[in-house]
Short mmCIF file of C-alpha atoms in Angstrom, two decimals:
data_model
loop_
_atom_site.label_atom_id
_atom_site.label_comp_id
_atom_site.label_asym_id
_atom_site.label_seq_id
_atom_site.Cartn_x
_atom_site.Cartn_y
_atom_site.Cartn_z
CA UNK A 1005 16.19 -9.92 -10.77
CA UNK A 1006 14.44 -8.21 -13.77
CA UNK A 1007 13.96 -10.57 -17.10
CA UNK A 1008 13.50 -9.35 -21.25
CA UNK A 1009 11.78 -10.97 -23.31
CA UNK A 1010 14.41 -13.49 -24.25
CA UNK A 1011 15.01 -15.04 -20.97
CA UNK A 1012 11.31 -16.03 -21.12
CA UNK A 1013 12.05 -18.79 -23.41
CA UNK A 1014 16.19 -19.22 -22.61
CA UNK A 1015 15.37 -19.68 -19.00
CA UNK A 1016 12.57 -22.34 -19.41
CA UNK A 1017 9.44 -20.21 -18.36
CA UNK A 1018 6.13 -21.79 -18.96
CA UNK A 1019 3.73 -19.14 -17.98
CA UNK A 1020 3.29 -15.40 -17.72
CA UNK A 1021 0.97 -13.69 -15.32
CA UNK A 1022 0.37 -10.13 -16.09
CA UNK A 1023 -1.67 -8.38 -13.28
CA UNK A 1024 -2.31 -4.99 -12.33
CA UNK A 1025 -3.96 -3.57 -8.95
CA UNK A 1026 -7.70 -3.30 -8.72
CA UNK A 1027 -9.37 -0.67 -6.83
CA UNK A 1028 -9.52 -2.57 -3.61
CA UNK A 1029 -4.97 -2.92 -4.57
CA UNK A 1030 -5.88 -6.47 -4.90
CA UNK A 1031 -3.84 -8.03 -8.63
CA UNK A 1032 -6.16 -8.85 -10.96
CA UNK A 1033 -4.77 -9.87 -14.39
CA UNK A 1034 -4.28 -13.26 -17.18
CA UNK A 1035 -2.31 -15.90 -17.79
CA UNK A 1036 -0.01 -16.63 -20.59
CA UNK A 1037 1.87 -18.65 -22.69
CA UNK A 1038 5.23 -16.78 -23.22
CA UNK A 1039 4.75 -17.03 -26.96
CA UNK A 1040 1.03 -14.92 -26.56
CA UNK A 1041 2.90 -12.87 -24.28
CA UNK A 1042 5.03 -11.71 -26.74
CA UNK A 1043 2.04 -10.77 -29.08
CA UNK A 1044 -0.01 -8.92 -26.66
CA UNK A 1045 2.92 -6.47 -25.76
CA UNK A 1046 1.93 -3.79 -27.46
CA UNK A 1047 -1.67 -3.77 -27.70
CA UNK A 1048 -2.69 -5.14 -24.36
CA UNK A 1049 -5.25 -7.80 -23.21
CA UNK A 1050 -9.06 -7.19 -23.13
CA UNK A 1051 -10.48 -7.35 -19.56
CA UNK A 1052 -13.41 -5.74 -17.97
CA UNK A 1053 -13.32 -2.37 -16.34
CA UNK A 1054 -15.79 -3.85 -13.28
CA UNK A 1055 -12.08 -4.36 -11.63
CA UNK A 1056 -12.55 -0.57 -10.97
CA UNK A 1057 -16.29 -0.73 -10.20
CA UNK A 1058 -16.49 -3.70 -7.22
CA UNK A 1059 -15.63 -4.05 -3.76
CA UNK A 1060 -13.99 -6.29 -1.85
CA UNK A 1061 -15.83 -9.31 -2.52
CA UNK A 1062 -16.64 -8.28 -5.77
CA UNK A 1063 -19.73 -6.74 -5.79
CA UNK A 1064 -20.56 -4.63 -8.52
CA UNK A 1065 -22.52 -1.91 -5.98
CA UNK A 1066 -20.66 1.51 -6.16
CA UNK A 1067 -22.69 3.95 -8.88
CA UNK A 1068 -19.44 5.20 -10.34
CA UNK A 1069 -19.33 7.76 -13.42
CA UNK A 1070 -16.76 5.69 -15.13
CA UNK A 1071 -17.80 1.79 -15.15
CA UNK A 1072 -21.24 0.21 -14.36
CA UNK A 1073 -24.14 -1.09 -15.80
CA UNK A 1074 -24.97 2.55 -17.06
CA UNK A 1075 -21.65 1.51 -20.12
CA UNK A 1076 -22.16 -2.29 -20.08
CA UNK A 1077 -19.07 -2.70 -18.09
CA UNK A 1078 -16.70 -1.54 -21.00
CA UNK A 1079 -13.55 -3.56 -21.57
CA UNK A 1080 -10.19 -1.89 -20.95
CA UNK A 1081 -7.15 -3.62 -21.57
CA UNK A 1082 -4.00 -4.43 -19.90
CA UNK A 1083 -0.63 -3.39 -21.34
CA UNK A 1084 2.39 -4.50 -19.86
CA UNK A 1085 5.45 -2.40 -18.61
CA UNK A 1086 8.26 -4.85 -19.46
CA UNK A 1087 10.54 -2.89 -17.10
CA UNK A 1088 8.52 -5.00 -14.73
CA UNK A 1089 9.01 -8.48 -16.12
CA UNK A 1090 10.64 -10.53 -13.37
CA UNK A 1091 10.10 -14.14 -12.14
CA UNK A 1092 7.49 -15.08 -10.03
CA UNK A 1093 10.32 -17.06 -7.72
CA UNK A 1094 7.30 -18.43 -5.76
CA UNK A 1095 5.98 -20.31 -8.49
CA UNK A 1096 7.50 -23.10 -10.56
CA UNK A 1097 8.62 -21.50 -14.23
CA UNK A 1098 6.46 -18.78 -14.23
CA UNK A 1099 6.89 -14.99 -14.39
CA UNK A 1100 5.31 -12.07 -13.80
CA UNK A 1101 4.55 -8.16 -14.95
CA UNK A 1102 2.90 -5.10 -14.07
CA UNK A 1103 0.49 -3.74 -16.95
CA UNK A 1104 -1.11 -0.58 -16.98
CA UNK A 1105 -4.51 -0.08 -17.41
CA UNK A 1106 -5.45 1.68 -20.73
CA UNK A 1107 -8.19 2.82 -22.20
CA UNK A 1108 -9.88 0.52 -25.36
CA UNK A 1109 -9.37 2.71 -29.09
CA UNK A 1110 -6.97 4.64 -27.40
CA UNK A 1111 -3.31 5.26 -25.41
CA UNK A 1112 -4.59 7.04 -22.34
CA UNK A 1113 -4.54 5.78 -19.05
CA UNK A 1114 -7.53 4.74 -17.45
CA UNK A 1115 -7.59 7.69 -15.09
CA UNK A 1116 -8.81 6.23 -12.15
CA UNK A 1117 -6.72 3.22 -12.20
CA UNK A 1118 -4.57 3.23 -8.96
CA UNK A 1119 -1.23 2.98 -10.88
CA UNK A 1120 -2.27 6.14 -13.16
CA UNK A 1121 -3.51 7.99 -10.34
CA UNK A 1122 0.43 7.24 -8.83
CA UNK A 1123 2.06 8.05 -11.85
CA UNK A 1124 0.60 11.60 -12.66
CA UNK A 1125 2.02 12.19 -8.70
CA UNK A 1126 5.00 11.15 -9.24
CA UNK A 1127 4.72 13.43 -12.23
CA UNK A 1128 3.98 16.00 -10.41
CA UNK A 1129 6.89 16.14 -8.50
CA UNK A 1130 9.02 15.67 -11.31
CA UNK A 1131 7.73 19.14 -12.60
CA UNK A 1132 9.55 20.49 -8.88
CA UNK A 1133 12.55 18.53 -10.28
CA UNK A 1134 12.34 15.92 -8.26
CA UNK A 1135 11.98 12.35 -7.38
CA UNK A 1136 9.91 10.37 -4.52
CA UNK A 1137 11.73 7.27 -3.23
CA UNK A 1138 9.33 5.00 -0.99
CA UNK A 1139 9.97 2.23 1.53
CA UNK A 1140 7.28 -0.11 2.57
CA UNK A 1141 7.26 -1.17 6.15
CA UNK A 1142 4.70 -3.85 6.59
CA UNK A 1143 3.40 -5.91 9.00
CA UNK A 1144 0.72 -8.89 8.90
CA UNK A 1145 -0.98 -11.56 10.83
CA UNK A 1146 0.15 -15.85 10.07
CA UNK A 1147 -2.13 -18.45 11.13
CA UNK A 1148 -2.33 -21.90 11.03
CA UNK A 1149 -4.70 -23.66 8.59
CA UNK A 1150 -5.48 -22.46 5.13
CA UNK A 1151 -7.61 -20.28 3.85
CA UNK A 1152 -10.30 -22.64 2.57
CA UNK A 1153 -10.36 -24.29 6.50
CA UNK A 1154 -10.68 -20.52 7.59
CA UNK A 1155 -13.43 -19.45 5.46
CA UNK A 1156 -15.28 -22.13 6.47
CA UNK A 1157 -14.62 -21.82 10.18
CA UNK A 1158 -15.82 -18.18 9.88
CA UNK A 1159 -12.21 -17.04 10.51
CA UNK A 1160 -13.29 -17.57 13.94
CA UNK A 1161 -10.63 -20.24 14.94
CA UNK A 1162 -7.83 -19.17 13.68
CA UNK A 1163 -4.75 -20.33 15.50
CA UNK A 1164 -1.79 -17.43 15.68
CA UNK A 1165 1.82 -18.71 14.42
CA UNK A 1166 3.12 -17.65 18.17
CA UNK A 1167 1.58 -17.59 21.19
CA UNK A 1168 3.44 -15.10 23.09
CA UNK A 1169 4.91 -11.55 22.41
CA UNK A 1170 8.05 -11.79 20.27
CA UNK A 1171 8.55 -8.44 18.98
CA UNK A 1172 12.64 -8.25 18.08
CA UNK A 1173 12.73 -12.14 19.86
CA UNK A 1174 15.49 -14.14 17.72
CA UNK A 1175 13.52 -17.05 19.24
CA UNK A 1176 10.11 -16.37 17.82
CA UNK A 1177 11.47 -15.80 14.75
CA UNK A 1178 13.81 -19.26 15.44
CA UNK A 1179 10.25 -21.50 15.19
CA UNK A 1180 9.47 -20.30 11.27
CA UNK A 1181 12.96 -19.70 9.89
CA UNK A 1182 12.34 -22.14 7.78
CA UNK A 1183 9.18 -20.93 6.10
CA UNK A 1184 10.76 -17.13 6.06
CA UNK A 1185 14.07 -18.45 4.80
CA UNK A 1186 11.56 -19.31 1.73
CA UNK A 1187 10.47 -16.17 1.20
CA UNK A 1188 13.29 -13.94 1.71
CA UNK A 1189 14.84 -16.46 -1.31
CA UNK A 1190 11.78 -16.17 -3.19
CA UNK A 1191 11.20 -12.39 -2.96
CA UNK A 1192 14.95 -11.80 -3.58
CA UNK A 1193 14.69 -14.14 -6.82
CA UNK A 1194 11.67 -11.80 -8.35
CA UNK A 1195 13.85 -8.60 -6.73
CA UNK A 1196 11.36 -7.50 -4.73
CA UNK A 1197 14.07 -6.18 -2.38
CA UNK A 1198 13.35 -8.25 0.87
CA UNK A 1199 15.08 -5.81 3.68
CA UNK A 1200 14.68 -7.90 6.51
CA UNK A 1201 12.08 -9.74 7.85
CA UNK A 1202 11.43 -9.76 12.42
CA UNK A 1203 8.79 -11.52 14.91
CA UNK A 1204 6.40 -8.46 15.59
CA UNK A 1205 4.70 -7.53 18.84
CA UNK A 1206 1.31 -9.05 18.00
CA UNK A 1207 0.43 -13.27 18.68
CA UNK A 1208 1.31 -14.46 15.25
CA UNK A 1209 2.15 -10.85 13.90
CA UNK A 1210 5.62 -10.32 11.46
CA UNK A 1211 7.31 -7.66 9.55
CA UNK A 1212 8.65 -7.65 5.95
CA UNK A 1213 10.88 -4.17 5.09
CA UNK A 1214 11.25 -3.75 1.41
CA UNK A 1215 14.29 -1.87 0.34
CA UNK A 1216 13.38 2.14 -0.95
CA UNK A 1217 12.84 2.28 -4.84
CA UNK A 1218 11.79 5.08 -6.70
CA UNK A 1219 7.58 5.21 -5.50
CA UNK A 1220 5.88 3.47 -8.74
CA UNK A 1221 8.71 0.81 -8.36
CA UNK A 1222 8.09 0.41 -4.83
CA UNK A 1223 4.07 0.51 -4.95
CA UNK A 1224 4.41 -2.42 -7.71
CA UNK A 1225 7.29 -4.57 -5.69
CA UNK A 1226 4.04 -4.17 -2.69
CA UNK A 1227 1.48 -5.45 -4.93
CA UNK A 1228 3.96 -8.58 -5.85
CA UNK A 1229 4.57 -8.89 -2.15
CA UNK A 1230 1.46 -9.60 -0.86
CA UNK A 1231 0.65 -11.61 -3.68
CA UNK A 1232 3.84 -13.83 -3.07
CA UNK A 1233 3.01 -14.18 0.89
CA UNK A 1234 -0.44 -15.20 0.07
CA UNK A 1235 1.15 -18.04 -1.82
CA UNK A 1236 4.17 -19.03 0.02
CA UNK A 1237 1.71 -19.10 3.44
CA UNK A 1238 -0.92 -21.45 1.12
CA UNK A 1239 1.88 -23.93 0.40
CA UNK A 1240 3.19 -24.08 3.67
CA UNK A 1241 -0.52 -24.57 5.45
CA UNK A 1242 -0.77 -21.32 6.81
CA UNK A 1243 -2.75 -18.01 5.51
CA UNK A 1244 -1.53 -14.48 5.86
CA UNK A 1245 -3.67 -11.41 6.34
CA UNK A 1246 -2.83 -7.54 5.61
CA UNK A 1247 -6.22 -6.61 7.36
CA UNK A 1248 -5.18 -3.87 9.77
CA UNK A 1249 -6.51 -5.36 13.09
CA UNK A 1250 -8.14 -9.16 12.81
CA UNK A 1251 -9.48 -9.45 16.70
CA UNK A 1252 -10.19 -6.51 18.81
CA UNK A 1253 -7.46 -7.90 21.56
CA UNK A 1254 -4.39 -8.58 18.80
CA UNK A 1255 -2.08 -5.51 17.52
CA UNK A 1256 -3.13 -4.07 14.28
CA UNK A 1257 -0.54 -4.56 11.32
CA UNK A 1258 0.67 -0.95 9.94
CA UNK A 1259 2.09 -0.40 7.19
CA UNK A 1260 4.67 2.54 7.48
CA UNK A 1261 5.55 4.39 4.45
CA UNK A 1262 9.10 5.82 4.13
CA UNK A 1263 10.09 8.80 1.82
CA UNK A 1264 12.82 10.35 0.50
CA UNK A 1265 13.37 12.95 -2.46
CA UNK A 1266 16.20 12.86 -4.41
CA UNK A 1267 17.09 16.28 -7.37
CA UNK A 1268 18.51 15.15 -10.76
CA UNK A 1269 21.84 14.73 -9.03
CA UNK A 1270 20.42 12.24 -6.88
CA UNK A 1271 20.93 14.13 -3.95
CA UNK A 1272 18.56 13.20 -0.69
CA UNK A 1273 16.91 17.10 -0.58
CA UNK A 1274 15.54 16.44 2.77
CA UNK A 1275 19.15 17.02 3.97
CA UNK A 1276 20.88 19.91 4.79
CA UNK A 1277 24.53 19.89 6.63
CA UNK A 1278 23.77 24.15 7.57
CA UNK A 1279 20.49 23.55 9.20
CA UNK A 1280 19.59 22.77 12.32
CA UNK A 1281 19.44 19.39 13.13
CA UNK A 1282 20.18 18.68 9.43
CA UNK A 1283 16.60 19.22 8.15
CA UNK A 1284 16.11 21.27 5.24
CA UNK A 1285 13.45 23.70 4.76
CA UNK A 1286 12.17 21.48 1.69
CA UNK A 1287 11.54 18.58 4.31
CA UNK A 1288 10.13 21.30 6.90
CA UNK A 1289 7.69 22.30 4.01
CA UNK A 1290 6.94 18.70 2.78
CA UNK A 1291 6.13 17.53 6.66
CA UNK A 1292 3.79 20.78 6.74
CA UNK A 1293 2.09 19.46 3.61
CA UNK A 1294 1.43 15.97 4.42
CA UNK A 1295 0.22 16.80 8.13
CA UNK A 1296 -2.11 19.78 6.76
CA UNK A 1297 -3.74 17.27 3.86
CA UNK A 1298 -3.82 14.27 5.91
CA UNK A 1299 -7.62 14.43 7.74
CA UNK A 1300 -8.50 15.24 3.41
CA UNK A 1301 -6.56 12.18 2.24
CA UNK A 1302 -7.53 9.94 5.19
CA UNK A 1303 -9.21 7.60 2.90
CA UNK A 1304 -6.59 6.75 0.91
CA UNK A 1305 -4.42 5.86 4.31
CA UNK A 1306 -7.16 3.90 5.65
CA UNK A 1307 -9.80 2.14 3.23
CA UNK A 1308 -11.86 0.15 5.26
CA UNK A 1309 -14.35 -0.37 7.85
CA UNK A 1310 -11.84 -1.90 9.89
CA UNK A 1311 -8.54 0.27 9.04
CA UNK A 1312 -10.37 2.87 11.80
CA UNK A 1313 -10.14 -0.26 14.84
CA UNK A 1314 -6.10 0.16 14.37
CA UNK A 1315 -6.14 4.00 14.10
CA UNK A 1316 -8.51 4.81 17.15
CA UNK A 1317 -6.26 1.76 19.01
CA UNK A 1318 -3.43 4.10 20.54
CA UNK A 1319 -1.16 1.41 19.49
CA UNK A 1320 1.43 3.41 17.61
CA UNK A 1321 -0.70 3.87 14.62
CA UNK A 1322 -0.95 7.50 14.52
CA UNK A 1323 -1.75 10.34 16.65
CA UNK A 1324 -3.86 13.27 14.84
CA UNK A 1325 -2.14 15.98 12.86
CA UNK A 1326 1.61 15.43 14.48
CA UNK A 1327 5.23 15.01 13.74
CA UNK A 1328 7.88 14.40 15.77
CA UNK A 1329 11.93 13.37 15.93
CA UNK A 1330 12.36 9.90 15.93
CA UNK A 1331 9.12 9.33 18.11
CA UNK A 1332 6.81 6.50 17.59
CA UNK A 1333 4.26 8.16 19.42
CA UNK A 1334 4.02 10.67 16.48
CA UNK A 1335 1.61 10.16 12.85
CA UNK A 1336 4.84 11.50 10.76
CA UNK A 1337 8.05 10.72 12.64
CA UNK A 1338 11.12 12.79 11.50
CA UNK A 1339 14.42 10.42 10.51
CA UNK A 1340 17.64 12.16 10.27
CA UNK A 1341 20.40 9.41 10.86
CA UNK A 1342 22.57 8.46 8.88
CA UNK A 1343 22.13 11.89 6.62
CA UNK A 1344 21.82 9.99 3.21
CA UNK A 1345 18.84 8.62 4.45
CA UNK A 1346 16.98 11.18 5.63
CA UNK A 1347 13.53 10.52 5.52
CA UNK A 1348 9.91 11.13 6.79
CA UNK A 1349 8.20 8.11 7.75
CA UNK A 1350 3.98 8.24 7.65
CA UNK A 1351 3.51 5.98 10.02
CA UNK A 1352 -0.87 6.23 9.70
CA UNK A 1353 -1.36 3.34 7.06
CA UNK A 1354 -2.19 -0.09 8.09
CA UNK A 1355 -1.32 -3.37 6.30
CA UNK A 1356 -4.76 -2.63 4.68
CA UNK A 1357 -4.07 0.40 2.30
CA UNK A 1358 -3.87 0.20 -1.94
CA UNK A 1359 -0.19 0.84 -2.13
CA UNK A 1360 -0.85 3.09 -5.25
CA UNK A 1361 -3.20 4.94 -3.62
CA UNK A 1362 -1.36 5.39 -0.18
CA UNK A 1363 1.81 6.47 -1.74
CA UNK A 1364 -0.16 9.16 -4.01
CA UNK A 1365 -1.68 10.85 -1.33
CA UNK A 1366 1.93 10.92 0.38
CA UNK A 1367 3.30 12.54 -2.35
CA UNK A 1368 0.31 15.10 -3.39
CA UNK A 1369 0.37 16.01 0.28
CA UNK A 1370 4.17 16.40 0.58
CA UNK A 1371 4.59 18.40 -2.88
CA UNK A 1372 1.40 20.89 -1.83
CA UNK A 1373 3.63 21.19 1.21
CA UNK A 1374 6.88 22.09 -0.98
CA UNK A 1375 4.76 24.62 -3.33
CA UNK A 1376 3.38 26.51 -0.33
CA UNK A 1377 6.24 26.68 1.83
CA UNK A 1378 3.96 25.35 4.42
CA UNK A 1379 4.94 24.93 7.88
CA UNK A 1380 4.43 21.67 10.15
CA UNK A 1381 4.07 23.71 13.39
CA UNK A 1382 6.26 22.70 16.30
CA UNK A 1383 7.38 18.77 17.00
CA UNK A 1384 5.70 16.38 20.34
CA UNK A 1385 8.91 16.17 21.83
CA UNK A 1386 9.45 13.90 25.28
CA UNK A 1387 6.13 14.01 27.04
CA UNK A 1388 5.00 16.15 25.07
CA UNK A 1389 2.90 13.15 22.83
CA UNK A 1390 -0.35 13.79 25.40
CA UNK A 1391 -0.71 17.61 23.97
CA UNK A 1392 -3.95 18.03 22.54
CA UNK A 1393 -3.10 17.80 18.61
CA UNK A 1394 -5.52 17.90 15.82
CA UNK A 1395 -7.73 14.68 14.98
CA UNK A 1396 -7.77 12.79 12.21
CA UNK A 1397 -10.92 10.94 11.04
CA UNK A 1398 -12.24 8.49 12.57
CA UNK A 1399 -14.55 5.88 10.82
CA UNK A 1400 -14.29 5.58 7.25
CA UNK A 1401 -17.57 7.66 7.08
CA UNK A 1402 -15.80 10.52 8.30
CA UNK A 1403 -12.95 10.00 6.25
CA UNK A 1404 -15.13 9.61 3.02
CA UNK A 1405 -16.75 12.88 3.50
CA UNK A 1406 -13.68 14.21 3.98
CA UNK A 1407 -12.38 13.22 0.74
CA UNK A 1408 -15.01 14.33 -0.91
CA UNK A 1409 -15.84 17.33 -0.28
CA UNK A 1410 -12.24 18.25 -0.51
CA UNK A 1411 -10.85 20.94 -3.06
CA UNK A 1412 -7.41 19.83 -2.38
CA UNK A 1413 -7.86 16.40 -3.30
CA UNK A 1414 -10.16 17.42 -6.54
CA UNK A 1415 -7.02 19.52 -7.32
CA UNK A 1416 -4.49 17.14 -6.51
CA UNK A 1417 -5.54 13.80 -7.74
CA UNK A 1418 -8.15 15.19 -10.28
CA UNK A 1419 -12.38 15.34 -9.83
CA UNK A 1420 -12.82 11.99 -11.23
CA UNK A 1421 -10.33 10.62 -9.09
CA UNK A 1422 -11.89 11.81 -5.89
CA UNK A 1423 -15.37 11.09 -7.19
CA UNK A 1424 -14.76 7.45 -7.65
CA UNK A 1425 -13.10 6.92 -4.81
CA UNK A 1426 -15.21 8.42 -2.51
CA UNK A 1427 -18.21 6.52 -3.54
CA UNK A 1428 -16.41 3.28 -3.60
CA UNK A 1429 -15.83 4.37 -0.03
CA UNK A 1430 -19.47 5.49 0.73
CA UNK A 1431 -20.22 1.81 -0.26
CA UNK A 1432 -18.03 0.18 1.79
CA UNK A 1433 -18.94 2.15 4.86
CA UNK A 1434 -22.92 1.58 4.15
CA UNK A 1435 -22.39 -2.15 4.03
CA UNK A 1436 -21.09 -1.88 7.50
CA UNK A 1437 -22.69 0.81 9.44
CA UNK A 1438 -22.46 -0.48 13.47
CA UNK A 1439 -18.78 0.47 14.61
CA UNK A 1440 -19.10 -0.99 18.17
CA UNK A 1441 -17.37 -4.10 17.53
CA UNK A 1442 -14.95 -6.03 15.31
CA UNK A 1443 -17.18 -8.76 13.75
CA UNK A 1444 -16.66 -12.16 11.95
CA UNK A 1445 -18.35 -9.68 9.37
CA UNK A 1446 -15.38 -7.78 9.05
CA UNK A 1447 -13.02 -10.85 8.57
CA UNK A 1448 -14.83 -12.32 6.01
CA UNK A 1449 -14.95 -9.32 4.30
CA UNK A 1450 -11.10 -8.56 4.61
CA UNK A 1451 -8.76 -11.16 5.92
CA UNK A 1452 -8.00 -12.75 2.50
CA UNK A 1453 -8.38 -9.97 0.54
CA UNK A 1454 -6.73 -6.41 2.00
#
């Protein structure tokens, strides 16, 4: 459940964390006492903007227009949305919010932030009258042993929570029902919207469905996610990672994105009872858009060095510029059943992606899509999966060029957007420039921190 400001104090909480996502998606934030939370609410915290300027280990590298050494690594602050404010279930008397990230002297948005570059989408569609709804679908790796025992193991040892295919199994899911009964309590306490929760196909791989929520609601409820299994896996002796593919022989971890629009009647507009198969031209349009943008926007669906090992896999994480009717061996399968929920789900992200930054390209793709009427071609149907279809990247170094030399993307999600994004990308690629091989390099770099 959601909190105000009252409850804080009525209910016995201690602490307030207020966090926001980095540019990696990783929460960043401060703690508080609920009585300083109270006076910060409308003026924000101080903090640094390097939390848009470093990588994932948090090395100030990228030479980015808006933060570096070239303005003394300005502060920004941190203002909370109290529509957010909900307990952190998976700590003792604590609670948490999602802040925006502001700009010091001023009410604008930072405009690179991942949550303002999702809002102005959203935005965006709401000038089309109309509203994104997003499910997240995502899957990650549990192992044995903390993270402390393995960082310094090189992640090398890590022992899988199963040790044989479960996918579906009621019986690989029977050995940890304990430690997911946990966290299907604790995410429902902070309403995160816990769906359901399954043994996966991977050794030691599992799958969390949060319910759909209007898309900034559902790109914050991710952020809290992951920072919730991260916890309740530390407690319970075990670490969790969102990288998209630890070990070159495990299945990478996706993380399917589901999405809906709704008109200010709330009416699903991807439905239509006259057309054929119940598909409206606006969904026709929107799966044109996203499949036509995606090699552009490829970045933003895949983020790292090792994002590319799951894509290139052939292990139902994508297939080039495609669609397709309930077909997993599609990159945007077509859902139709029951007709309220009909839905497109991108199924190209792995467990790796910003979920502010996936979801925007999503809906700058599918809205481009609705404005130019564009058209998806025709479905893989059956056998049809082998046809030739057109690639998407694939390294990050391809997908960083892509981005930015883009004029869609400069349009869509604004120059400065696509400038600092692209060289936080170049970055990342340059650390890492030998794609034969998934290396301890590549763990280090990712498992605790996608």
């Amino acid at each position: 459940m959601t909190i105000g400001l009252d409850d804080l104090e009525a209910e016995g909480f201690r602490t307030v964390i207020v966090t926001s996502a980095d540019v990696t998606g990783r929460p960043i934030g401060k703690r508080f006492s609920p009585e300083v939370f109270r006076r910060l609410l409308d003026e924000g915290v101080a903090l640094s903007s390097c939390v848009l300027g470093w990588d994932f280990e948090q090395w100030p590298g990228p030479q980015l227009e808006y933060t570096g050494h070239h303005t003394g690594w300005h502060d920004i602050r941190l203002v909370p949305d109290l529509a957010t404010l909900r307990p952190a279930a998976w700590l003792e008397r604590t609670a948490i919010c999602v802040a925006d990230l502001v700009e010091t002297g001023s009410e604008e948005l930072v405009p690179v932030a991942p949550r303002t570059v999702l809002r102005r989408q959203v935005d965006r569609l709401s000038d089309l009258d109309l509203a994104p709804h997003v499910a997240s679908e995502i899957e990650f790796a549990l192992y044995r042993g903390t993270y402390d025992q393995a960082r310094t193991e090189g992640y090398d040892t890590l022992r899988p929570t199963t040790l044989a295919r479960g996918d579906y199994t009621i019986q690989a899911g029977d050995q940890l029902e304990g430690f997911f009964s946990e966290v299907r309590q604790a995410l429902a306490a902070a309403d995160l919207g816990p769906w359901t929760t399954q043994a996966e196909w991977g050794l030691g791989q599992w799958e969390i469905n949060l319910q759909h929520r209007p898309a900034l609601e559902m790109a914050d409820r991710h952020l809290l996610f992951k920072l919730a299994m991260r916890a309740l896996a530390s407690r319970n002796g075990m670490a969790v990672t969102f990288m998209a593919k630890p070990f070159g022989d495990t299945t990478g971890s996706s993380c399917h994105l589901h999405l809906s629009l709704v008109d200010g009647d709330g009416a699903n507009v991807f439905h239509d009872p006259g057309a054929g198969r119940g598909m409206s031209a606006t969904m026709r349009a929107a799966i044109g858009g996203v499949l036509s943008r995606a090699p552009d926007l490829m970045l933003l669906s895949a983020p790292t060095v090792n994002s590319y090992r799951r894509t290139r896999s052939g292990e139902f994480s994508g297939n080039g510029v495609s669609w397709g009717f309930d077909s997993r061996m599609v990159s945007l399968r077509v859902l139709l059943e029951p007709a309220r929920a009909t839905r497109l789900e991108w199924r190209v992200p792995g467990a790796d992606v910003n979920p502010y930054l996936a979801i925007s390209a999503l809906l700058a793709s599918a809205a481009d899509g609705i404005s130019t009427d564009a058209d998806p071609g025709e479905p893989l149907i059956g056998g049809d999966w082998e046809r030739p279809v057109p690639p998407l990247p694939a390294t990050l170094g391809e997908a960083v060029a892509a981005f930015r030399d883009s004029a869609f993307a400069a349009d869509a999600l604004g120059k400065d957007v696509v400038a600092h994004y692209a060289e936080s990308g170049r970055w990342e690629w340059e650390r890492f420039l030998d794609p034969s091989a998934i290396t301890g390099w590549e763990r280090r770099r990712y498992f605790e921190f996608c």
